[in-house]
Coordinates of C-alpha atoms in Angstrom, one line a residue:
Chain A
M1 CA -26.8 18.3 -25.8
L2 CA -27.5 16.5 -22.6
E3 CA -30.3 14.8 -24.1
L4 CA -27.7 12.9 -26.4
I5 CA -26.5 11.0 -23.4
G6 CA -30.2 10.9 -21.9
A7 CA -29.0 12.7 -18.8
N8 CA -30.8 15.3 -17.0
L9 CA -28.9 18.3 -15.6
E10 CA -30.6 17.8 -12.2
T11 CA -29.8 14.2 -12.0
I12 CA -26.2 14.8 -12.8
L13 CA -25.7 17.5 -10.1
Q14 CA -27.6 15.6 -7.5
S15 CA -25.2 12.3 -8.2
T16 CA -22.3 15.0 -8.2
I17 CA -23.2 16.0 -4.6
R18 CA -24.2 12.5 -3.4
L19 CA -20.9 11.0 -4.4
A20 CA -19.0 13.9 -3.1
A21 CA -19.9 13.2 0.4
P22 CA -17.9 10.2 1.1
F23 CA -14.9 12.4 0.0
L24 CA -16.0 15.2 2.3
L25 CA -16.5 13.1 5.2
A26 CA -13.1 11.5 4.7
A27 CA -11.4 14.6 4.5
A28 CA -13.0 16.5 7.0
G29 CA -12.0 13.7 9.4
G30 CA -8.8 13.7 8.1
L31 CA -8.4 17.4 8.7
F32 CA -8.8 16.9 12.5
S33 CA -5.3 15.2 12.4
D34 CA -3.7 17.1 9.7
L35 CA -4.3 20.4 11.6
A36 CA -2.6 18.8 14.5
G37 CA 0.6 17.9 12.6
V38 CA -0.2 14.2 12.3
S39 CA -0.5 13.1 8.6
S40 CA -3.5 11.5 7.6
I41 CA -2.2 9.2 4.9
E42 CA -4.0 5.9 6.6
L43 CA -7.4 7.3 5.7
E44 CA -7.7 4.4 3.3
A45 CA -7.4 2.0 5.7
I46 CA -9.9 3.5 8.0
L47 CA -12.4 3.6 5.1
L48 CA -12.0 0.2 4.5
M49 CA -12.3 -1.0 8.0
G50 CA -15.1 1.3 8.5
A51 CA -16.8 0.1 5.2
F52 CA -16.5 -3.4 6.1
A53 CA -17.6 -2.9 9.8
G54 CA -20.6 -1.0 8.7
F55 CA -21.8 -3.6 6.4
V56 CA -21.3 -6.4 8.9
G57 CA -22.9 -4.8 11.4
A58 CA -25.9 -3.7 9.4
F59 CA -26.0 -7.2 8.0
F60 CA -25.9 -9.2 11.2
S61 CA -28.2 -6.8 13.4
G62 CA -30.7 -5.6 10.7
S63 CA -30.1 -2.1 11.7
L64 CA -28.4 0.7 9.8
L65 CA -27.7 2.7 13.2
V66 CA -25.5 -0.4 14.5
G67 CA -23.9 -0.6 11.6
M68 CA -22.9 2.9 11.6
L69 CA -21.9 2.7 15.2
A70 CA -19.7 -0.5 14.0
A71 CA -18.1 1.5 11.2
M72 CA -17.1 4.5 13.5
A73 CA -15.8 2.0 16.1
A74 CA -14.0 0.3 13.5
G75 CA -12.5 3.6 12.4
V76 CA -11.5 4.7 15.9
A77 CA -9.9 1.3 16.4
V78 CA -7.8 1.7 13.4
C79 CA -6.9 5.2 14.5
A80 CA -5.9 4.2 17.9
I81 CA -3.4 1.9 16.5
Y82 CA -2.3 4.5 14.3
S83 CA -2.1 7.1 16.9
Y84 CA -0.1 4.8 19.6
L85 CA 2.5 3.8 16.8
V86 CA 3.1 7.5 15.1
V87 CA 2.3 9.8 18.1
G88 CA 2.9 7.3 21.0
I89 CA 6.2 5.8 20.1
G90 CA 7.3 7.8 17.0
A91 CA 7.3 5.4 14.3
R92 CA 7.4 6.7 10.7
A93 CA 3.8 7.8 9.7
A94 CA 4.3 6.6 5.8
L95 CA 5.4 3.0 6.7
V96 CA 2.9 2.6 9.6
A97 CA 0.2 4.1 7.2
T98 CA 1.4 1.8 4.4
A99 CA 1.1 -1.4 6.8
L100 CA -2.3 -0.4 8.1
V101 CA -3.8 0.0 4.5
L102 CA -2.4 -3.3 3.4
F103 CA -3.6 -4.9 6.4
S104 CA -6.9 -3.4 5.9
T105 CA -7.3 -4.7 2.6
G106 CA -6.1 -8.2 3.2
F107 CA -8.6 -8.4 6.6
T108 CA -11.5 -6.8 4.7
S109 CA -10.9 -9.3 1.8
F110 CA -10.2 -12.3 4.0
F111 CA -13.1 -12.1 6.2
N112 CA -15.6 -11.1 3.5
R113 CA -14.8 -14.5 1.8
A114 CA -15.0 -16.2 5.2
L115 CA -18.2 -14.7 6.1
F116 CA -20.2 -14.4 3.0
G117 CA -18.5 -16.8 0.4
V118 CA -17.4 -16.6 -3.0
S119 CA -21.1 -16.3 -4.6
T120 CA -21.6 -14.2 -7.4
D121 CA -25.0 -12.5 -5.8
V122 CA -24.3 -9.4 -4.3
V123 CA -24.9 -9.6 -0.7
S124 CA -26.8 -6.2 0.4
V125 CA -28.1 -4.1 3.0
V126 CA -31.1 -1.7 2.8
A127 CA -29.3 1.5 2.1
L128 CA -30.4 5.0 3.6
S129 CA -33.1 6.6 1.8
N130 CA -33.2 10.2 0.8
L131 CA -34.4 13.0 3.5
P132 CA -35.7 15.8 1.6
V133 CA -35.6 19.1 3.6
P134 CA -39.2 20.7 3.9
V135 CA -39.2 23.8 2.3
L136 CA -35.9 24.1 0.6
S137 CA -36.2 21.1 -1.6
K138 CA -38.8 22.7 -3.6
L139 CA -36.6 25.2 -5.0
P140 CA -36.2 25.0 -9.0
L141 CA -32.6 23.5 -9.3
I142 CA -30.6 23.8 -6.1
G143 CA -33.6 22.3 -4.2
P144 CA -33.5 18.5 -5.3
V145 CA -29.7 18.9 -5.8
F146 CA -28.9 19.7 -2.4
F147 CA -31.7 19.3 -0.4
Q148 CA -33.0 16.0 -1.4
Q149 CA -29.9 13.8 -0.3
N150 CA -29.5 11.2 2.3
P151 CA -28.7 12.3 5.8
L152 CA -24.9 11.6 5.5
V153 CA -24.6 14.0 2.7
Y154 CA -26.1 16.9 4.8
L155 CA -23.9 15.4 7.8
A156 CA -20.8 16.2 5.5
F157 CA -21.5 19.6 4.7
L158 CA -22.6 20.3 8.3
L159 CA -19.3 18.9 9.7
I160 CA -17.4 21.3 7.4
A161 CA -19.3 24.3 8.8
A162 CA -18.8 22.9 12.3
Q163 CA -15.1 22.7 11.7
C164 CA -15.0 26.2 10.2
F165 CA -16.2 27.4 13.6
F166 CA -14.4 25.1 15.9
F167 CA -10.9 25.6 14.2
Y168 CA -11.3 29.4 13.7
R169 CA -13.5 30.7 16.4
T170 CA -12.7 28.8 19.5
M171 CA -9.6 28.6 21.9
V172 CA -9.3 24.8 21.7
G173 CA -9.3 25.0 17.8
L174 CA -6.5 27.6 17.9
E175 CA -4.2 25.6 20.4
W176 CA -4.9 22.6 17.9
R177 CA -3.8 24.4 14.8
S178 CA -0.8 26.1 16.6
I179 CA 0.5 22.4 17.4
G180 CA 0.0 21.6 14.0
E181 CA 2.0 24.6 12.5
N182 CA 4.9 24.3 15.2
A183 CA 4.9 21.7 17.5
N184 CA 7.9 23.0 19.5
A185 CA 6.7 26.4 19.9
S186 CA 3.4 25.2 21.2
D187 CA 5.4 23.0 23.6
T188 CA 7.2 25.9 24.8
A189 CA 4.0 27.9 25.1
G190 CA 2.7 25.1 27.5
L191 CA 0.4 23.4 25.0
P192 CA 0.2 19.7 25.8
V193 CA 1.3 18.7 22.3
R194 CA 1.2 14.9 22.6
R195 CA -2.4 14.8 24.3
Y196 CA -3.7 17.0 21.4
R197 CA -2.1 14.8 18.9
H198 CA -3.5 11.6 20.7
M199 CA -6.8 13.2 20.8
A200 CA -6.7 14.4 17.1
V201 CA -6.7 10.9 15.6
P202 CA -9.8 9.1 16.6
P203 CA -12.5 11.7 15.5
H204 CA -10.8 11.4 12.1
G205 CA -11.7 7.7 12.2
G206 CA -15.4 8.1 13.4
A207 CA -16.1 10.5 10.6
G208 CA -14.5 8.9 8.2
D209 CA -16.6 5.7 8.6
G210 CA -20.3 7.1 9.1
R211 CA -20.5 7.8 5.5
C212 CA -19.3 3.9 4.4
C213 CA -22.2 2.4 5.9
G214 CA -24.8 4.8 4.4
S215 CA -23.5 3.7 0.9
G216 CA -25.2 0.7 1.6
G217 CA -25.2 -2.6 -0.4
G218 CA -22.7 -1.7 -2.9
L219 CA -20.2 -1.9 -0.2
S220 CA -19.9 -5.6 -0.4
V221 CA -18.4 -5.0 -3.8
H222 CA -16.3 -2.4 -2.4
C223 CA -14.7 -4.8 0.2
L224 CA -14.0 -7.4 -2.5
V225 CA -11.8 -4.7 -4.3
Chain B
M1 CA 32.9 -16.1 17.0
K2 CA 30.7 -15.7 20.2
E3 CA 31.1 -11.7 19.8
R4 CA 30.1 -12.0 16.1
V5 CA 26.9 -14.1 17.1
K6 CA 26.4 -11.4 19.9
Q7 CA 26.6 -8.7 17.6
A8 CA 24.2 -10.3 15.0
V9 CA 21.4 -10.8 17.5
P10 CA 19.9 -7.5 17.5
A11 CA 19.9 -7.6 13.7
V12 CA 18.0 -10.7 13.5
L13 CA 15.7 -10.2 16.6
V14 CA 13.3 -7.6 14.9
P15 CA 12.5 -10.0 11.8
L16 CA 12.3 -12.8 13.5
L17 CA 9.9 -11.5 16.4
A18 CA 7.9 -9.7 13.6
I19 CA 7.5 -12.9 11.6
V20 CA 6.7 -14.8 14.9
S21 CA 4.3 -12.3 15.8
A22 CA 2.5 -11.8 12.6
F23 CA 1.9 -15.7 12.4
V24 CA 0.6 -15.8 15.8
V25 CA -1.8 -12.9 15.1
G26 CA -2.7 -14.8 11.7
A27 CA -3.5 -18.0 13.4
F28 CA -5.8 -16.0 15.6
F29 CA -7.8 -14.4 12.8
L30 CA -7.9 -18.1 10.9
A31 CA -9.2 -19.4 14.3
L32 CA -11.8 -16.5 14.4
A33 CA -13.1 -17.4 10.9
G34 CA -13.5 -20.9 12.0
Y35 CA -10.5 -22.7 10.1
D36 CA -8.5 -25.4 11.1
V37 CA -5.1 -23.7 12.1
P38 CA -2.6 -26.5 12.0
A39 CA -4.1 -27.8 8.6
A40 CA -3.7 -24.4 7.1
G41 CA -0.1 -24.2 8.3
A42 CA 0.7 -27.8 7.0
A43 CA -1.0 -26.7 3.7
I44 CA 1.1 -23.7 3.5
L45 CA 4.4 -25.6 4.0
E46 CA 3.3 -27.9 1.5
G47 CA 2.7 -25.3 -0.9
T48 CA 6.1 -23.8 -0.4
F49 CA 8.5 -26.6 -0.4
G50 CA 6.1 -29.8 -1.4
S51 CA 7.4 -30.2 -4.8
R52 CA 9.6 -29.0 -7.4
R53 CA 6.9 -27.0 -9.1
A54 CA 6.1 -25.4 -5.8
V55 CA 9.6 -24.2 -5.2
S56 CA 9.8 -22.6 -8.8
Q57 CA 6.6 -21.0 -8.2
M58 CA 7.9 -19.6 -5.1
L59 CA 10.9 -18.3 -6.9
M60 CA 8.9 -16.7 -9.6
K61 CA 7.0 -14.9 -7.0
A62 CA 9.9 -13.8 -5.3
T63 CA 11.5 -12.4 -8.2
P64 CA 9.5 -9.2 -8.6
L65 CA 9.5 -8.8 -4.7
M66 CA 13.2 -9.2 -4.7
L67 CA 14.0 -6.7 -7.5
I68 CA 11.3 -4.1 -6.2
G69 CA 12.4 -4.6 -2.7
V70 CA 16.0 -3.8 -3.7
G71 CA 14.8 -0.7 -5.4
V72 CA 12.8 0.3 -2.3
A73 CA 15.6 -0.3 -0.1
I74 CA 18.0 1.9 -1.9
A75 CA 15.4 4.8 -1.9
F76 CA 14.7 4.2 1.9
K77 CA 18.3 4.3 2.8
G78 CA 18.3 7.6 1.4
A79 CA 15.4 8.7 3.4
S80 CA 13.3 8.7 0.5
F81 CA 10.0 6.7 0.9
N82 CA 9.1 5.2 -2.4
I83 CA 5.8 4.2 -1.5
G84 CA 4.8 4.3 -5.3
A85 CA 6.8 1.3 -6.4
E86 CA 3.5 -0.4 -7.7
G87 CA 3.0 2.3 -10.1
Q88 CA 6.5 1.9 -11.2
F89 CA 6.2 -1.9 -11.6
F90 CA 3.2 -1.2 -14.1
A91 CA 5.0 1.5 -15.8
G92 CA 7.8 -0.8 -16.5
A93 CA 5.3 -3.5 -17.6
L94 CA 3.8 -0.9 -20.0
G95 CA 6.8 0.5 -21.5
V96 CA 7.8 -3.1 -22.4
T97 CA 4.4 -3.8 -23.9
L98 CA 4.6 -0.5 -26.0
L99 CA 8.0 -1.2 -27.4
E100 CA 7.3 -4.6 -28.2
G101 CA 4.4 -3.5 -30.1
I102 CA 6.2 -1.4 -32.0
L103 CA 9.2 -3.8 -32.7
R104 CA 7.2 -6.8 -33.2
D105 CA 7.4 -7.2 -36.9
R106 CA 11.0 -6.3 -37.1
G107 CA 12.2 -9.6 -36.6
L108 CA 15.1 -8.7 -34.2
P109 CA 17.0 -11.3 -32.4
S110 CA 16.4 -12.2 -28.9
W111 CA 19.8 -10.9 -27.7
L112 CA 19.0 -7.4 -29.2
L113 CA 15.1 -7.2 -28.6
I114 CA 15.2 -8.3 -24.8
P115 CA 17.7 -5.8 -23.5
L116 CA 16.2 -3.0 -25.6
L117 CA 12.5 -4.0 -24.0
L118 CA 14.0 -4.1 -20.7
G119 CA 15.7 -0.7 -21.2
A120 CA 12.3 0.5 -22.1
A121 CA 11.1 -0.7 -18.7
V122 CA 13.8 0.8 -16.8
V123 CA 13.1 4.2 -18.5
F124 CA 9.5 4.2 -17.8
G125 CA 10.0 3.2 -14.4
G126 CA 12.9 5.6 -13.8
V127 CA 10.7 8.6 -14.8
C128 CA 7.9 7.4 -12.7
G129 CA 10.6 7.4 -9.8
A130 CA 12.2 10.6 -10.7
I131 CA 8.9 12.9 -10.6
P132 CA 8.4 12.5 -6.9
G133 CA 12.1 12.9 -6.5
Y134 CA 12.0 16.0 -8.4
L135 CA 9.1 17.5 -6.6
K136 CA 10.6 16.8 -3.3
A137 CA 13.9 18.0 -4.1
R138 CA 12.5 21.3 -5.8
R139 CA 9.4 21.9 -3.8
G140 CA 9.7 19.9 -0.6
A141 CA 6.6 18.1 -1.7
S142 CA 5.9 14.7 0.2
E143 CA 7.4 11.7 -2.0
V144 CA 5.1 9.6 -0.2
V145 CA 2.0 11.2 -1.5
T146 CA 3.4 12.1 -5.0
S147 CA 4.7 8.7 -5.6
V148 CA 1.4 7.0 -4.5
M149 CA -0.6 9.5 -7.0
I150 CA 1.5 8.8 -9.8
S151 CA 1.1 5.0 -8.9
S152 CA -2.6 5.4 -9.0
I153 CA -2.2 7.2 -12.4
M154 CA 0.0 4.3 -13.7
V155 CA -2.2 1.6 -12.7
L156 CA -5.3 3.1 -14.1
L157 CA -3.7 3.9 -17.3
V158 CA -2.8 0.5 -17.8
G159 CA -6.2 -0.4 -17.2
F160 CA -7.7 2.1 -19.7
L161 CA -5.0 0.8 -22.2
V162 CA -5.6 -2.6 -22.0
N163 CA -9.4 -2.3 -22.5
G164 CA -9.0 -0.1 -25.5
P165 CA -5.8 0.9 -27.6
L166 CA -3.7 -2.2 -26.5
Q167 CA -6.2 -4.8 -26.3
E168 CA -5.6 -7.9 -28.1
P169 CA -6.8 -8.4 -31.7
N170 CA -9.6 -10.6 -31.0
K171 CA -11.2 -8.1 -28.5
I172 CA -12.4 -10.7 -25.9
Y173 CA -10.0 -10.2 -23.0
S174 CA -8.7 -7.2 -21.2
E175 CA -5.0 -7.8 -22.1
S176 CA -2.6 -7.0 -24.6
Q177 CA -1.6 -9.1 -27.7
E178 CA 0.9 -12.0 -26.7
I179 CA 4.7 -11.1 -27.1
V180 CA 6.5 -12.7 -29.8
E181 CA 8.8 -15.5 -29.2
A182 CA 11.7 -13.6 -29.6
A183 CA 11.0 -11.2 -26.8
R184 CA 10.3 -13.8 -24.3
L185 CA 12.9 -14.4 -21.4
P186 CA 14.7 -17.6 -21.9
R187 CA 13.9 -20.4 -19.4
L188 CA 16.5 -22.1 -16.9
Q189 CA 17.8 -25.4 -18.0
G190 CA 15.8 -28.5 -17.1
N191 CA 13.0 -26.6 -15.7
S192 CA 10.1 -25.6 -17.8
N193 CA 8.7 -22.7 -15.5
L194 CA 11.8 -20.9 -14.0
H195 CA 12.8 -17.8 -16.1
I196 CA 16.4 -16.0 -15.9
G197 CA 14.5 -13.2 -14.1
I198 CA 15.4 -15.0 -10.7
I199 CA 18.9 -14.7 -11.7
I200 CA 18.7 -10.8 -12.7
A201 CA 17.0 -10.4 -9.5
V202 CA 19.8 -12.0 -7.2
A203 CA 22.2 -10.3 -9.5
A204 CA 20.7 -6.9 -8.6
A205 CA 20.7 -7.4 -5.2
V206 CA 24.3 -8.3 -4.9
L207 CA 25.1 -5.3 -7.1
A208 CA 23.0 -3.0 -4.9
Y209 CA 24.7 -4.5 -1.7
F210 CA 28.3 -3.8 -3.6
V211 CA 27.0 -0.2 -4.5
L212 CA 25.7 0.6 -0.9
E213 CA 28.7 -0.8 0.9
K214 CA 31.7 -0.4 -1.2
T215 CA 31.0 2.7 -3.4
T216 CA 31.2 6.6 -2.5
Y217 CA 27.7 7.1 -4.0
G218 CA 26.3 4.5 -1.5
F219 CA 28.1 6.0 1.3
Q220 CA 26.5 9.3 0.4
I221 CA 23.3 7.8 0.1
K222 CA 23.4 6.3 3.7
M223 CA 24.8 9.8 4.8
A224 CA 22.1 11.7 3.2
G225 CA 19.5 9.3 4.7
Q226 CA 20.8 9.6 8.2
N227 CA 21.3 13.2 8.5
A228 CA 20.8 15.5 5.4
L229 CA 22.1 18.5 6.9
A230 CA 25.3 16.9 8.0
A231 CA 25.7 15.4 4.6
E232 CA 25.4 18.6 2.8
Y233 CA 28.2 20.1 5.0
A234 CA 30.3 17.0 4.1
G235 CA 29.9 17.9 0.4
V236 CA 26.9 15.6 -0.5
N237 CA 24.2 17.0 -2.4
P238 CA 21.1 16.0 -1.0
K239 CA 18.8 17.0 -3.9
F240 CA 20.8 14.9 -6.1
I241 CA 20.7 11.8 -3.9
C242 CA 17.0 12.4 -3.4
V243 CA 16.2 12.4 -7.3
S244 CA 18.7 9.9 -8.1
T245 CA 17.9 7.3 -5.5
L246 CA 14.1 7.5 -6.4
A247 CA 14.8 7.4 -10.2
I248 CA 16.8 4.5 -9.4
S249 CA 14.3 3.0 -7.3
G250 CA 11.8 3.3 -9.9
A251 CA 13.9 2.1 -12.6
I252 CA 14.5 -0.9 -10.8
S253 CA 10.7 -1.4 -10.0
G254 CA 10.1 -0.8 -13.7
L255 CA 12.7 -3.6 -14.7
A256 CA 10.7 -5.8 -12.5
G257 CA 7.5 -5.2 -14.4
G258 CA 9.4 -5.7 -17.7
I259 CA 10.8 -8.9 -16.4
E260 CA 7.3 -10.2 -15.1
V261 CA 6.0 -9.6 -18.6
L262 CA 8.6 -10.9 -20.6
G263 CA 9.4 -13.9 -18.5
L264 CA 6.0 -14.8 -16.9
T265 CA 2.9 -13.6 -18.3
W266 CA 3.9 -12.6 -22.0
K267 CA 1.3 -9.9 -21.9
L268 CA 0.0 -7.1 -20.1
Y269 CA -3.1 -7.0 -18.0
V270 CA -4.5 -5.0 -14.8
S271 CA -4.0 -7.9 -12.4
I272 CA -0.5 -8.5 -13.4
S273 CA 0.8 -7.6 -9.8
P274 CA -1.0 -8.8 -6.6
G275 CA 0.4 -5.8 -4.8
Y276 CA 4.1 -6.3 -5.6
G277 CA 5.1 -2.8 -5.0
Y278 CA 3.5 -2.8 -1.8
N279 CA 4.5 -6.1 -0.6
A280 CA 8.1 -5.3 -1.5
I281 CA 8.2 -2.4 0.9
A282 CA 7.5 -5.1 3.6
V283 CA 10.2 -7.4 2.1
A284 CA 12.6 -4.8 2.2
L285 CA 11.8 -3.8 6.0
L286 CA 11.9 -7.2 7.2
A287 CA 15.4 -7.2 5.8
G288 CA 16.6 -4.4 7.4
L289 CA 17.2 -2.8 3.9
N290 CA 19.9 -4.9 3.5
P291 CA 20.0 -6.2 -0.2
L292 CA 21.7 -9.5 0.5
A293 CA 19.1 -10.1 3.3
I294 CA 16.2 -9.0 0.7
I295 CA 17.2 -12.1 -1.2
F296 CA 15.8 -14.3 1.5
S297 CA 12.9 -12.2 2.7
A298 CA 11.5 -12.1 -1.0
M299 CA 11.7 -15.8 -1.0
L300 CA 10.0 -15.9 2.3
F301 CA 7.1 -13.7 1.1
G302 CA 7.0 -15.7 -2.3
G303 CA 6.7 -18.9 -0.4
L304 CA 3.9 -17.2 1.6
N305 CA 2.2 -16.5 -1.4
T306 CA 2.4 -19.9 -3.0
G307 CA 2.0 -21.6 0.1
C308 CA -1.3 -19.8 0.5
N309 CA -2.6 -20.3 -2.8
Q310 CA -2.0 -24.1 -2.2
M311 CA -4.1 -23.6 1.1
A312 CA -6.9 -21.9 -0.5
R313 CA -7.0 -24.9 -3.0
T314 CA -7.1 -27.7 -0.5
L315 CA -8.9 -26.2 2.3
G316 CA -10.8 -23.4 1.0
V317 CA -9.2 -20.8 3.2
P318 CA -9.3 -17.6 1.3
S319 CA -5.9 -16.8 -0.1
S320 CA -6.0 -13.3 0.9
L321 CA -4.6 -14.7 4.2
S322 CA -1.0 -14.1 2.5
A323 CA -1.9 -10.6 2.0
L324 CA -3.1 -10.3 5.6
L325 CA 0.0 -12.1 7.1
Q326 CA 2.4 -9.9 4.7
A327 CA 0.7 -6.6 6.2
L328 CA 1.0 -8.0 9.8
V329 CA 4.8 -8.8 9.1
L330 CA 5.4 -5.2 7.8
L331 CA 3.2 -3.6 10.9
F332 CA 5.3 -5.7 13.4
V333 CA 8.7 -4.9 11.7
V334 CA 7.7 -0.9 11.9
A335 CA 6.6 -1.3 15.4
Y336 CA 9.5 -3.6 16.7
T337 CA 12.0 -1.5 14.9
V338 CA 11.1 1.7 16.9
L339 CA 10.8 -0.5 20.1
Q340 CA 14.1 -2.2 19.6
P341 CA 15.9 -0.8 22.5
Q342 CA 13.4 -1.5 24.7
I343 CA 12.9 -5.0 23.6
L344 CA 16.6 -5.6 23.7
Q345 CA 16.6 -4.4 27.3
W346 CA 13.5 -6.5 28.3
L347 CA 15.6 -9.4 27.3
K348 CA 18.9 -8.5 29.0
R349 CA 16.8 -8.4 32.2
G350 CA 15.2 -11.6 31.5
K351 CA 18.8 -13.0 31.2
E352 CA 20.2 -11.7 34.1
R353 CA 17.0 -13.1 36.3
C354 CA 18.1 -16.4 35.2

């Protein structure tokens, strides 16, 4: 039946995993602040700014690594604003998040036009190439699907594994979660609630953006949207 | 008199400071991108007030902002954050288009057709608003998340429909068939562009002000918004307030969508809204959730929109500057509202030193 649409099970599964990676990275990043009790609704803003910064960084420096670092820096910057407003002075998360999302949309659209003009050619950057894992990628079906992806996909899965360990097997993780569940009780128990919450937000920025840069050239279209 | 002025200062302070800050940052971004800031400013002003056509354009842009802003303000006053107004706008536009498609060949007169169509818009929008309300009342689900999700669904649904089942007969453009003459909103006297939507919007704002300030229901909304527990002790049903305010908010946003289709665009397409639903949140907050003030803040934002379009035409500055400025205004309003006591104190100390 798949031959009818000219598709190949392996290709479909491979792209499924590849396309899941951005969601995974963003959600994993958001998890850091969600578990600390700070809702992560402004992920959209972080991803937009990260995508833009990553693309601009990679485009003007010619190096993907610089792009990725720029993306993470942009994400952390947006998060810092969010964290100052929501955790620092206690503004409503929903409103700050909406404002940041609108700001990112306007900012990226404005500077995209300003920097790259309104031409119809898609400006692009060389994207990350696939990195097959030595032995595992030769396995019959799951080989190419899971182990022949670009590094950021591997990073996404590794990050989830790392988070499982961090949040459920370490002391810091436990404190983090308890602040999220009941901030008052945690405060009574002596945990520095605010400090944790401030800390919680930036990593979620960084993780969200590493992925954006990896997607490469298609990003300029994403920014226009 | 002087006492009244003194009392009014805090209320006006935050919006004013927010607008000024937003423009300062906006000017900084303009300069960063290498554009001529004073020329841009002049172009914006010209685009807003320069001609009769500019003013009517401004009012046309302000109409949906005003309506949705009023709806959003009612919900916000009840502490239900209706962020999905964009989807409710699309739902209303969709409702109007669907019903018009059904009633098109009946030859109904305007005075019957238009209210029926707008009624459909209200129902569609109201349902889209009631669902997050119900989920919040029954399950405690965050209405922010649910309304945004439903908003996504509605926008994408419209996108799907105008490319398929609802597409115009020639199948060239991704838009619905143009509505019949009888369904179009009448224009104001002596002006070829302005439709009566602006009158409906202003009337809705005045009505909302009246309901919020002079009726029991409005008082209940405000009570539930400030302190749901205390309100419950006072005999208010916070769940009913939650569902009803979100339903009303959705209904008004839907009405805005219907008016946009019947009055301005005469057909449904995906880009019918340049983010009206989200900008209306900024409009409402800038006006301090006061429906009468929303009339003016909507005109301000409408003016910003048309002004920036003009600026894009004459100077080549990207028109997304207006989206940027509006977002900055929202950001500063939110920040300054929380910091209001500190700002007032800082100003008082400044006065004492002088």
